[in-house]
XYZ file of C-alpha atoms in Angstrom:
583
model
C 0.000 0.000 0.000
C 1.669 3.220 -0.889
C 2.242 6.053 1.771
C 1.339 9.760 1.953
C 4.854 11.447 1.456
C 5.955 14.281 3.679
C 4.437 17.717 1.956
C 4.053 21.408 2.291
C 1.789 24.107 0.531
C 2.848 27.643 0.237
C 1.367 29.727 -2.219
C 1.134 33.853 -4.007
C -1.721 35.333 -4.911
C -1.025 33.702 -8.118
C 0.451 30.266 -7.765
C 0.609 27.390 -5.126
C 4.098 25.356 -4.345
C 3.771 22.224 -3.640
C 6.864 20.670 -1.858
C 6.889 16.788 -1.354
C 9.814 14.710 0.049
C 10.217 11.040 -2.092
C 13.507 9.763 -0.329
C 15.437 7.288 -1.729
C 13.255 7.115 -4.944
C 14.526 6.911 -7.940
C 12.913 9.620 -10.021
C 12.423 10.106 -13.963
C 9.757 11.324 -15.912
C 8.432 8.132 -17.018
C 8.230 7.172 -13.646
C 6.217 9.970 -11.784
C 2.529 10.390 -12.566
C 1.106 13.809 -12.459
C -2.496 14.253 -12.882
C -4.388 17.871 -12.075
C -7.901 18.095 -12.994
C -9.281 21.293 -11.690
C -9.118 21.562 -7.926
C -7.927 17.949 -7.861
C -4.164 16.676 -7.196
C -2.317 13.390 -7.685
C 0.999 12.433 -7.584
C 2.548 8.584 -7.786
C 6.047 8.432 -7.192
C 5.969 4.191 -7.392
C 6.256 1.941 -5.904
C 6.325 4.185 -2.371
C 4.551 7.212 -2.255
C 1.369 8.276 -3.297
C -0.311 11.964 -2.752
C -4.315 13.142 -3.061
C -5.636 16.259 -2.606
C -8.491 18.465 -3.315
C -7.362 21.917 -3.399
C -9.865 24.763 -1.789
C -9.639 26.340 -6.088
C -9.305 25.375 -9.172
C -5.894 25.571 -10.973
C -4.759 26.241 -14.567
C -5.198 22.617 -16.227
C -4.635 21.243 -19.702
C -8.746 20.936 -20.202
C -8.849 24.347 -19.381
C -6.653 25.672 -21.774
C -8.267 23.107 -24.136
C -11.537 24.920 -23.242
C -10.195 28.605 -23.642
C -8.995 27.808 -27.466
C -12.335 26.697 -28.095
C -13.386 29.596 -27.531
C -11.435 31.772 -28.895
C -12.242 29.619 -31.925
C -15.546 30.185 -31.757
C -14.876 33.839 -30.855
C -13.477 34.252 -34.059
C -16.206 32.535 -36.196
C -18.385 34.459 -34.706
C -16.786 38.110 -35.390
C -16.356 36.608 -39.312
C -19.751 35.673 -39.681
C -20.576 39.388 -37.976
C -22.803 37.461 -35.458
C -22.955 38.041 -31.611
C -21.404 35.954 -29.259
C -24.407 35.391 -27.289
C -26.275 34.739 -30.444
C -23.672 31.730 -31.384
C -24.338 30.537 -27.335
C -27.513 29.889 -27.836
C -28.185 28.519 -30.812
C -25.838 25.855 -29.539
C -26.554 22.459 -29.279
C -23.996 20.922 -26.954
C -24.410 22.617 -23.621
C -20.957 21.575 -22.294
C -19.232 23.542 -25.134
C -21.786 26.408 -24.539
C -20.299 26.116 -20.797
C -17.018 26.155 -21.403
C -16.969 28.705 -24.129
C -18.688 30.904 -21.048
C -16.285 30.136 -18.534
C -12.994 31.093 -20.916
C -14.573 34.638 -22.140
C -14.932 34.920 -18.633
C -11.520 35.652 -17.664
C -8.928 38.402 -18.882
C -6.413 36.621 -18.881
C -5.558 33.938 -21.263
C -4.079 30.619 -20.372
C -0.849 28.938 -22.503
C 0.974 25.481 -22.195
C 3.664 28.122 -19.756
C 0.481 27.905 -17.188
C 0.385 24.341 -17.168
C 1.819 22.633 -13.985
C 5.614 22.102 -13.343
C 8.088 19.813 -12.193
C 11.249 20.689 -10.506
C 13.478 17.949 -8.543
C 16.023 18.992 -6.353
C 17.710 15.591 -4.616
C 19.965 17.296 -2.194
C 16.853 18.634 0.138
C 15.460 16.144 2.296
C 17.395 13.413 0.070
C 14.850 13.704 -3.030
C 12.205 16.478 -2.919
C 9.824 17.200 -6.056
C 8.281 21.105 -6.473
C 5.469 21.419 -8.162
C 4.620 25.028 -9.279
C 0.280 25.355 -10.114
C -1.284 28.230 -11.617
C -4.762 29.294 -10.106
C -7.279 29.808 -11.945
C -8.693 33.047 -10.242
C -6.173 35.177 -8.683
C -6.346 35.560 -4.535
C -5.151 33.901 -1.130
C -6.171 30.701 -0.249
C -7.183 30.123 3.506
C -6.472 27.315 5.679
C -3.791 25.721 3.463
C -2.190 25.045 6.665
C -4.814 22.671 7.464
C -3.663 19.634 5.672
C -6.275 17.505 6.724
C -8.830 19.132 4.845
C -7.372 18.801 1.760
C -7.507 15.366 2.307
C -11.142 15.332 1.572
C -12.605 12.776 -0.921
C -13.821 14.907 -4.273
C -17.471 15.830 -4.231
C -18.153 13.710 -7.573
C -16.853 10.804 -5.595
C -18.879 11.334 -2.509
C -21.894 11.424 -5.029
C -20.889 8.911 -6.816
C -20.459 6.402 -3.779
C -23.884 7.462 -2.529
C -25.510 5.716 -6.049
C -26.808 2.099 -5.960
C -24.252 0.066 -7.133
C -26.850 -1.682 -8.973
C -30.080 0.206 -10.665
C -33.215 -2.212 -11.128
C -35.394 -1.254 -14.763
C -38.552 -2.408 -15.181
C -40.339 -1.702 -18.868
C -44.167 -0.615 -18.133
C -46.583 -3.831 -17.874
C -43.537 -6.429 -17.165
C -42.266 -7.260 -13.952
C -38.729 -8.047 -13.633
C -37.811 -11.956 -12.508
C -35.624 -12.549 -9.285
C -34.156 -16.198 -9.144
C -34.604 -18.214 -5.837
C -30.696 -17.363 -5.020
C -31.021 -14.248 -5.361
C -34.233 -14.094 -3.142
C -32.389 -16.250 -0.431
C -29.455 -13.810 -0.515
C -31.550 -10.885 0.142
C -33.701 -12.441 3.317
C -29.708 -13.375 4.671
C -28.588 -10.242 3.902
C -31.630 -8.551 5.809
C -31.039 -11.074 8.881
C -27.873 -10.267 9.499
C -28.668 -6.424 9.339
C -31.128 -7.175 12.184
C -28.878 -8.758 14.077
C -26.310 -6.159 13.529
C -28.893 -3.461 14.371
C -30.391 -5.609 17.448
C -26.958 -6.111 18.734
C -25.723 -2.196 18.571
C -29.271 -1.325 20.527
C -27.640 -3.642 23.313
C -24.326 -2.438 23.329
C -22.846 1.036 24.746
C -22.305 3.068 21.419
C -18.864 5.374 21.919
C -16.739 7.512 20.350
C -16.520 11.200 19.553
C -19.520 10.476 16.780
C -21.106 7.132 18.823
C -20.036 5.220 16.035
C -18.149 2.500 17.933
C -19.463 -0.284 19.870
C -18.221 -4.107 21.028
C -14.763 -2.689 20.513
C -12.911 -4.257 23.715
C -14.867 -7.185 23.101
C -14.293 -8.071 19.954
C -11.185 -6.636 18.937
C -9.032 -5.073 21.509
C -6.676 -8.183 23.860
C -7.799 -9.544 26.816
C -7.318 -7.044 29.947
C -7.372 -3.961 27.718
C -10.091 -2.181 29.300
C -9.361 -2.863 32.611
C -5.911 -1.248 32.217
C -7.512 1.609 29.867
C -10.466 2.593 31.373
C -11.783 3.065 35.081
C -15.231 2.383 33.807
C -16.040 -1.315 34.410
C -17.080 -3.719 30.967
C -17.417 -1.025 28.871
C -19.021 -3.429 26.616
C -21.415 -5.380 28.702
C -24.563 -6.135 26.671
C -27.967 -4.719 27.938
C -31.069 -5.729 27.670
C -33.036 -3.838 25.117
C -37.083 -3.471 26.456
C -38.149 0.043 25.441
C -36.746 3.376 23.188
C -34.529 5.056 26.047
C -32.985 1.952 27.239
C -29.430 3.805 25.676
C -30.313 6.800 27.604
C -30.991 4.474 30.874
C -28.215 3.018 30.248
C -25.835 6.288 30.214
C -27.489 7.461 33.203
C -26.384 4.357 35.306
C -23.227 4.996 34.161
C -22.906 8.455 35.100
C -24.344 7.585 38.417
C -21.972 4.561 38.744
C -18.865 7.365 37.943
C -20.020 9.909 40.694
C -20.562 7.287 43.289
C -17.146 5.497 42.793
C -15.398 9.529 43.276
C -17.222 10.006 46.341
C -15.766 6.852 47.527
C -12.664 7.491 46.231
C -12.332 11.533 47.620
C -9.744 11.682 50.120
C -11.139 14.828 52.805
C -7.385 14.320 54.460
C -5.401 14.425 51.011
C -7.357 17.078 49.905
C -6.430 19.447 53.157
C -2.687 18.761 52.780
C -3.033 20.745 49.331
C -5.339 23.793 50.819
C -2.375 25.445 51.841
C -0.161 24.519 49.302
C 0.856 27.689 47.703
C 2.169 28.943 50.898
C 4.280 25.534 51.650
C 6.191 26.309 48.849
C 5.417 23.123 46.564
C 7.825 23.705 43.431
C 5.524 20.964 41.091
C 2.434 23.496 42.251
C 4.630 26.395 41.716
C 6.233 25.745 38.157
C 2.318 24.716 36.990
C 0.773 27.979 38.177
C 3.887 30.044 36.792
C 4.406 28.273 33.310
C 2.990 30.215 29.987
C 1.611 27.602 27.904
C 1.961 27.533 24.169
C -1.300 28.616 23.603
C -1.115 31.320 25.213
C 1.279 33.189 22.806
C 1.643 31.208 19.771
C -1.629 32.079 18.587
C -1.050 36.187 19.074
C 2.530 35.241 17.065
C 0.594 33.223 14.251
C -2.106 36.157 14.023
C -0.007 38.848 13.466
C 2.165 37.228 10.501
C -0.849 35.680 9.258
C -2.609 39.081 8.667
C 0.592 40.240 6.999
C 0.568 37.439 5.040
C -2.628 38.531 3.844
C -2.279 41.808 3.565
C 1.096 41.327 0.757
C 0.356 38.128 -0.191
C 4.052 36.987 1.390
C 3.956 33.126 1.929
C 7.484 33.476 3.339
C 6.105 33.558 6.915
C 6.601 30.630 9.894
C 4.179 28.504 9.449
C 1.879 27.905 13.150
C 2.527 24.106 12.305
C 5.585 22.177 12.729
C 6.738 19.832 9.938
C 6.449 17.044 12.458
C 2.434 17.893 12.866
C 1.857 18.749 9.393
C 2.514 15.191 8.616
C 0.720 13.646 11.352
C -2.133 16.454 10.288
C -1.628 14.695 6.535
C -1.241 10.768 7.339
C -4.146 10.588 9.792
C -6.514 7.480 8.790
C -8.167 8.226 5.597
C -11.372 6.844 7.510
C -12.209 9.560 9.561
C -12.179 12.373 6.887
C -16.274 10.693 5.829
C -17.108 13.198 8.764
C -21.120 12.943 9.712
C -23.878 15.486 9.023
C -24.198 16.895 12.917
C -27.461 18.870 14.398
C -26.861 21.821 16.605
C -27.436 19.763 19.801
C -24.921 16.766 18.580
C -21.916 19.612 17.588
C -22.588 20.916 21.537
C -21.788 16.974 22.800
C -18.648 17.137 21.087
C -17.728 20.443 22.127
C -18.046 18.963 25.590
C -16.758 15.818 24.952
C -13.555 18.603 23.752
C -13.705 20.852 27.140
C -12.693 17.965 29.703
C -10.663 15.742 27.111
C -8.595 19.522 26.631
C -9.189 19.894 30.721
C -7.017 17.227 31.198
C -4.581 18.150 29.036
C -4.220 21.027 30.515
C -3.005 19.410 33.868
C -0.427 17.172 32.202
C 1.172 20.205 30.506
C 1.353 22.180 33.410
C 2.379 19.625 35.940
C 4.959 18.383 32.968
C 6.341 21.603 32.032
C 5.208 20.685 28.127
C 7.445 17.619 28.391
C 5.006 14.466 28.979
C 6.171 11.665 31.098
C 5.168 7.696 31.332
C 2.428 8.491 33.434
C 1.048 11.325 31.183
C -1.364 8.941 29.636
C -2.772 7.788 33.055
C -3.441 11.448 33.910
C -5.575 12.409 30.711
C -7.422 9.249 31.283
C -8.325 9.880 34.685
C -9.053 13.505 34.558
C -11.874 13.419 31.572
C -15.135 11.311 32.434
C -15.226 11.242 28.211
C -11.766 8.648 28.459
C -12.305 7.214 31.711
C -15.719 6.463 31.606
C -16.489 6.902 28.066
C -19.284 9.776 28.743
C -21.273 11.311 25.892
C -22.983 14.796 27.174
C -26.593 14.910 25.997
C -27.499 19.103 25.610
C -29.549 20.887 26.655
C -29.788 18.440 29.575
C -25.889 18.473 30.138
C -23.981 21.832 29.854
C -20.827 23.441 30.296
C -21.446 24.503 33.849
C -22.150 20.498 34.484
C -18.738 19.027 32.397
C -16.027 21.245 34.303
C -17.633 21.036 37.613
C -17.257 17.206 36.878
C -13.990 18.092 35.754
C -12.781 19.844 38.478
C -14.093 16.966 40.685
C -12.024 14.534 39.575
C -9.252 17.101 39.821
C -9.791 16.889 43.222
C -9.768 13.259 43.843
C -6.998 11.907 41.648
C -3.937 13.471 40.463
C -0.716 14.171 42.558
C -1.618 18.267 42.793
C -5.272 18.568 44.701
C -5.811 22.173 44.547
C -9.298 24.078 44.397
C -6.860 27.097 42.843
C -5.032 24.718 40.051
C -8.503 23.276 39.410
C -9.916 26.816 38.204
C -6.418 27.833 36.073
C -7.306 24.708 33.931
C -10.783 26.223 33.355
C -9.708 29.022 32.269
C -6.850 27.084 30.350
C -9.785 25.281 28.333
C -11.725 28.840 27.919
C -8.492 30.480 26.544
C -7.627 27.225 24.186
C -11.190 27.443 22.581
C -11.183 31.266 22.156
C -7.600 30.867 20.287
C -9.334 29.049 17.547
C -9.230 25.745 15.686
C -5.012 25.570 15.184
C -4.672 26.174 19.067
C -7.111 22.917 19.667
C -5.606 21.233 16.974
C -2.022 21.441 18.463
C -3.455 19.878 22.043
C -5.198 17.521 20.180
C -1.485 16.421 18.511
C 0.428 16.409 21.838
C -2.313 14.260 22.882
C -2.334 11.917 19.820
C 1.585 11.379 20.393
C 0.838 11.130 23.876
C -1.926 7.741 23.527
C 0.296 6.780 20.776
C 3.301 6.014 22.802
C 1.477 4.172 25.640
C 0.746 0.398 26.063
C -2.878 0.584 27.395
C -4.319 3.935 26.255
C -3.514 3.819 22.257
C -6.790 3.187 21.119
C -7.957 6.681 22.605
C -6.586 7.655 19.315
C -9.106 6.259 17.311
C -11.965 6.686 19.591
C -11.884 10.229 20.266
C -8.508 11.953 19.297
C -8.260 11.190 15.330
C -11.786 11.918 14.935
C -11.430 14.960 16.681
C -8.700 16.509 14.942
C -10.737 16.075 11.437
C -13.670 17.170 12.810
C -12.022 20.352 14.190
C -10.249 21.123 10.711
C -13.623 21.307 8.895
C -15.290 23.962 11.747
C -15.017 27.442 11.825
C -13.093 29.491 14.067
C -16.059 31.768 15.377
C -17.571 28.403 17.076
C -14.498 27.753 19.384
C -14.238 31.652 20.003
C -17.877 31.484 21.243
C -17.354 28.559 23.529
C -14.606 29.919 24.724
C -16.227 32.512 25.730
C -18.372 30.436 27.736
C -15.999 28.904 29.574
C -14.250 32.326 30.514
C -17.754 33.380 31.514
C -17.520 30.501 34.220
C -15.048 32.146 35.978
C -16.150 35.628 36.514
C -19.324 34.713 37.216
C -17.425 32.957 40.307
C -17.599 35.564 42.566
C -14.703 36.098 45.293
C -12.906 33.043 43.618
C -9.767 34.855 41.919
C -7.239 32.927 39.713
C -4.883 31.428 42.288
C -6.145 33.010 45.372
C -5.667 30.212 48.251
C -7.628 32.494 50.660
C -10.660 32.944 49.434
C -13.348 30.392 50.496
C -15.460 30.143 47.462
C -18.797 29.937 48.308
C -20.731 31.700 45.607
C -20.620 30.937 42.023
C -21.457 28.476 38.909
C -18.264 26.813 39.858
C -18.139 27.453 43.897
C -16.669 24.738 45.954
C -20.340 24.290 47.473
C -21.433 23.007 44.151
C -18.768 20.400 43.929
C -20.494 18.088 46.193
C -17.471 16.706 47.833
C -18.525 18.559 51.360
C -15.008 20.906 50.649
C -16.467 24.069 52.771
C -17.187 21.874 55.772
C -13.537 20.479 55.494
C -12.102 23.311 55.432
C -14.031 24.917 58.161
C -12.969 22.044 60.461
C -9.686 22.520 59.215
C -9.906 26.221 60.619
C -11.571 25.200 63.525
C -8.860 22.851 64.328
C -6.193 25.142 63.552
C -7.555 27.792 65.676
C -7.914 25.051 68.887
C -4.352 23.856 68.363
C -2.947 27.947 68.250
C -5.243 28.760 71.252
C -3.363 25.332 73.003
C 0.023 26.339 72.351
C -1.048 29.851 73.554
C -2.412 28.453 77.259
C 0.866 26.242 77.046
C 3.144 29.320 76.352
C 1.359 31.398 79.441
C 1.830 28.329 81.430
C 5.689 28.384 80.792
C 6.130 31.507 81.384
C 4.382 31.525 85.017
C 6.098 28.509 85.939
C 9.494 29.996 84.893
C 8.565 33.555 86.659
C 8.226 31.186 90.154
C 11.828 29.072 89.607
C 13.321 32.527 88.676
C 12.464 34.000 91.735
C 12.795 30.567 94.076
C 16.485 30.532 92.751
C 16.428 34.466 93.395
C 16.065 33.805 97.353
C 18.228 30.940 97.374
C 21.312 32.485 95.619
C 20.390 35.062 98.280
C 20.272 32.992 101.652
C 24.029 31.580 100.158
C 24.951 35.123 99.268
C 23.859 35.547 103.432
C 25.770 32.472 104.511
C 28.715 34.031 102.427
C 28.803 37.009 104.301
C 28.564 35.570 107.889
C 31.563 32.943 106.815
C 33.891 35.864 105.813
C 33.088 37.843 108.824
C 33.710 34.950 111.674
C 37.139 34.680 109.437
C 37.485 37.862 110.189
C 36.907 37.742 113.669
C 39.199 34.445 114.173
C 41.855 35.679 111.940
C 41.937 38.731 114.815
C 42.178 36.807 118.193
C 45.109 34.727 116.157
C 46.920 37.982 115.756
């Protein structure tokens, strides 16, 4: 099976450069296959490399300058005969040459064999690297080239074409057509095993980013998988289907399963030794409330080249992508790019599913310094009830407000840091990561997809949730992450008296307060105080205790040193008095 090669796109406001790296190929012209029909790109370098894409234009082609010198053709026949060219148009009779003939008058300029694509091959960079130089067809800026994963996108002939019957049954009028016995036999198996298939995925837990998945630890993944993967127990258990909303009932146990195993599993002790922990001096806490994530100024960098990009039509600019996620952005499965036809109500689930899958990525970065570790896996899991438990967020019934107070729960309960304070920065990492737009989410979502891809017993979080994720994200706009954002920034100043870091405040008001958590936090801490305040008023009683005691041996040694002081004095003056009589 061939592989995607290594690629780039830069482009002027009148030609795109396509850069691909063929390593150790041997290259001739008889061997490379270049094929550009309108918006549509393919290069075979055999036996290794093969590249598709479906540029956002169309480009200069060799129909189209077929189709312009028709024209001009037909231009001129027309000015001979001293007829119109609209009159020669529509006396036509073929309307594909009446459509092309339209579409080359269009333009001002016109297009020669120099505008066709080129081929250049320079084998010292990157060990074999083809440019290929395309002429669009309208002059302007392309957006989103950067984006490589949506020019991976099947054509939309194709799409149409694979939604056709593969076979198309014709019946003349007054004859019916004959079906043999096989063929009747075939059909009522076929049908069978499409009720089985559709009985069986009512009794199974659908998940996934779209639902799509089901049976998948089960059937597929080894034995012990989901233990090790998941905190949610047989994530593939088979239910008993009885009515419409058993899926529904079915979620809701789950979700009531997850909250009762975290109130078990809450620590009131653990959680105290972190209250404080700003003041202790922790240098984990410190270094992940100090650090300036990459989202934070990468984006403001990426905006202000891009709009000089735009504004001169420069493509000389850093790109916001590395060369290392390009690649991954251009070699993702080819199956996830058939993205589904979402309501309103199904994009807000996967926004959610987003916020506290991106929630817990914001702890391992900050805890990590941007440098993941072994355990970085574990964390993400545990942190996001979408991994752990394998949640799906039904709106309007589940919103924002709901996912990061269940977020910041299990912030709480878990991890090595257990602070209220840490819990709310990652809120408003998530708000600031959604208001940066789709290349800010898309960069987590990488990290992350090198992150699952590295580990043992998390991998298949990649094809679940991550991968899909990343496609979906390349085909949505910017303004719907800005507005989430939003949102989640909203959150936080609706929180009243709960400030960014502040360790002092007690958080009792607000969307996100610590009263809302229901972990009983206030009443721990309030205990804590209590306790605090017995022990100081203790070691006060003690302290006034000493110091009485002390003021009585200070002045019984006082008297004694001076009865001996006394004593002193009468021994020196009998001495004196004997040493006199001696004399």
């Amino acid at each position: 099976m061939p592989l995607t090669p290594r690629y780039n796109l830069t482009q002027t406001p009148t030609h795109v450069h396509i850069e691909v790296s063929i390593p150790h190929v041997r290259v001739s012209p008889s061997t490379l296959e270049l094929v550009v029909d309108g918006n549509e790109f393919h290069l075979y370098a055999p036996p290794t490399y093969l590249l598709k894409l479906v540029l956002p234009e169309r480009v200069v082609d060799e129909s189209l300058v077929d189709e312009q010198s028709l024209g001009e053709e037909k231009r001129i026949n027309v000015e001979s005969n001293e007829k119109s060219h609209k009159t020669l148009v529509h006396v036509m009779d073929d309307p594909e040459e009446s459509h092309a003939i339209e579409r080359s008058t269009a333009h001002t300029r016109t297009w020669t064999e120099e505008d066709l694509p080129k081929m250049q091959y320079d084998p010292c960079k990157n060990h074999g690297t083809i440019i290929i130089i395309l002429t669009k067809e309208v002059d302007g800026i392309w957006d989103d080239l950067d984006l490589l994963g949506r020019l991976q996108r099947p054509a939309q002939k194709d799409v149409a074409r694979s939604k056709q019957p593969l076979i198309t049954v014709c019946e003349d009028d007054g004859e019916h057509a004959v079906h043999s016995v096989s063929d009747h036999n075939a059909t009522s198996s076929a049908i069978g095993i499409m009720n089985d298939l559709t009985t069986l995925s009512h009794q199974s837990l659908r998940y996934g980013l779209f639902r799509n998945f089901s049976n998948v630890f089960r059937d597929y993944a080894r034995e012990g998988l989901a233990h090790e993967m998941l905190e949610c127990p047989n994530p593939d258990e088979p239910f008993s289907c009885t009515d419409e909303d058993t899926d529904a009932s079915v979620k809701a146990l789950r979700r009531e399963m997850r909250l009762e195993m975290e109130n078990d599993k809450f620590d009131g002790d653990r959680y105290l030794a972190d209250v404080n922990i700003a003041e202790e001096g922790d240098m984990i806490y410190d270094l992940a409330m100090k650090i300036i994530p990459h989202w934070m100024d990468a984006m403001a960098q990426y905006s202000t080249q891009h709009e000089g990009c735009e504004g001169n039509g420069d493509s000389s600019s850093k790109p916001f992508f590395t060369a290392e996620e390009s690649h991954v952005l251009a070699t993702l499965p080819q199956k996830s790019n058939l993205l589904p036809n979402l309501t309103t109500e199904q994009k807000r689930s996967v926004l959610l599913c987003l916020s506290d899958i991106l929630f817990a990525y914001a702890y391992d970065h900050r805890t990590t310094d941007g440098d993941p570790t072994v355990e970085s896996s574990w964390t993400v899991m545990i942190l996001s009830p979408t991994l752990s438990w394998l949640e799906h967020y039904n709106p309007p019934y589940d919103d924002i407000v709901d996912v990061m107070r269940w977020c910041i729960r299990r912030a709480l309960i878990y991890p090595y840091l257990r602070s209220y304070s840490l819990a709310l920065r990652l809120v408003h990492d998530v708000g600031q990561i959604f208001s940066r737009g789709r290349r800010a989410v898309i960069r987590c979502l990488l990290q992350l997809h090198r992150i699952m891809e590295k580990s043992e017993s998390h991998y298949l979080f990649n094809k679940l949730y991550i991968d899909p994720s990343i496609w979906w994200v390349q085909n949505c706009s910017d303004g719907d992450f800005n507005l989430f954002g939003e949102e989640i920034l909203n959150l936080l100043r609706e929180n009243h008296g709960s400030a960014i870091g502040d360790n002092h405040t007690m958080h009792y008001s607000g969307l996100l307060a610590k009263t809302s958590l229901g972990l009983g936090l206030v009443e721990l801490e309030q205990s804590l105080h209590i306790e605090q305040d017995s022990s100081s008023s203790d070691a006060d009683d003690r302290s006034l205790t000493d110091n009485s005691v002390s003021d009585d041996n200070a002045s019984e040694r006082n008297d004694e040193h001076d009865l001996q002081e006394g004593k002193l004095v009468q021994l020196m003056q009998s001495l004196d008095v004997a040493s006199a009589n001696y004399l």
